[in-house]
Amino acid sequence: MAIQAYDVKARKMVSVIDPESYHMKNGKWAIKGKSSETGITVFKIVGANKPKIEGSRLNSLKRAFRFSRY
């Protein structure tokens, strides 16, 4: 099941690409990632419990070892 978040540019719910959990200052958790429609950053507040994102370890390793092409 793909994670859905609201894309303000597309004005609709879209699936999130490369989702990662984000801990906010107020102690709540959110999911942050890229929109599948427009590519902008989307943010979804999920609550007090840390979200379980499938494949998040693999995605974080990919980001850690990504090299710049320029």
Coordinates of C-alpha atoms in Angstrom, one line a residue, residues 22-67:
Y22 CA 10.3 12.9 10.4
H23 CA 10.2 13.8 14.1
M24 CA 8.8 17.3 14.7
K25 CA 9.6 19.7 17.6
N26 CA 6.3 19.1 19.3
G27 CA 7.0 15.4 19.6
K28 CA 4.7 14.2 16.8
W29 CA 5.7 12.2 13.8
A30 CA 5.2 13.0 10.1
I31 CA 6.1 11.5 6.7
K32 CA 8.1 13.5 4.3
G33 CA 8.7 12.7 0.6
K34 CA 8.3 13.6 -3.0
S35 CA 5.0 13.8 -4.9
S36 CA 4.6 11.3 -7.7
E37 CA 2.6 13.9 -9.8
T38 CA 4.7 17.1 -9.6
G39 CA 7.9 16.2 -7.8
I40 CA 7.5 18.7 -5.0
T41 CA 8.0 17.9 -1.3
V42 CA 4.9 16.6 0.4
F43 CA 4.4 16.3 4.2
K44 CA 1.8 14.3 6.1
I45 CA 1.4 14.5 9.9
V46 CA 0.7 11.0 11.2
G47 CA 0.5 11.4 15.0
A48 CA 2.2 10.4 18.2
N49 CA 3.6 7.0 17.1
K50 CA 6.5 6.6 14.7
P51 CA 5.2 5.5 11.3
K52 CA 6.4 2.2 9.9
I53 CA 7.5 2.7 6.3
E54 CA 8.2 -0.4 4.2
G55 CA 11.6 -0.4 2.6
S56 CA 12.7 2.8 4.5
R57 CA 16.1 1.3 5.4
L58 CA 16.8 0.5 1.8
N59 CA 15.8 4.0 0.7
S60 CA 17.9 5.6 3.4
L61 CA 21.0 3.6 2.3
K62 CA 20.4 4.6 -1.3
R63 CA 20.3 8.3 -0.3
A64 CA 23.4 7.9 1.9
F65 CA 25.5 6.5 -1.0
R66 CA 24.1 8.6 -3.8
F67 CA 26.8 10.4 -5.7

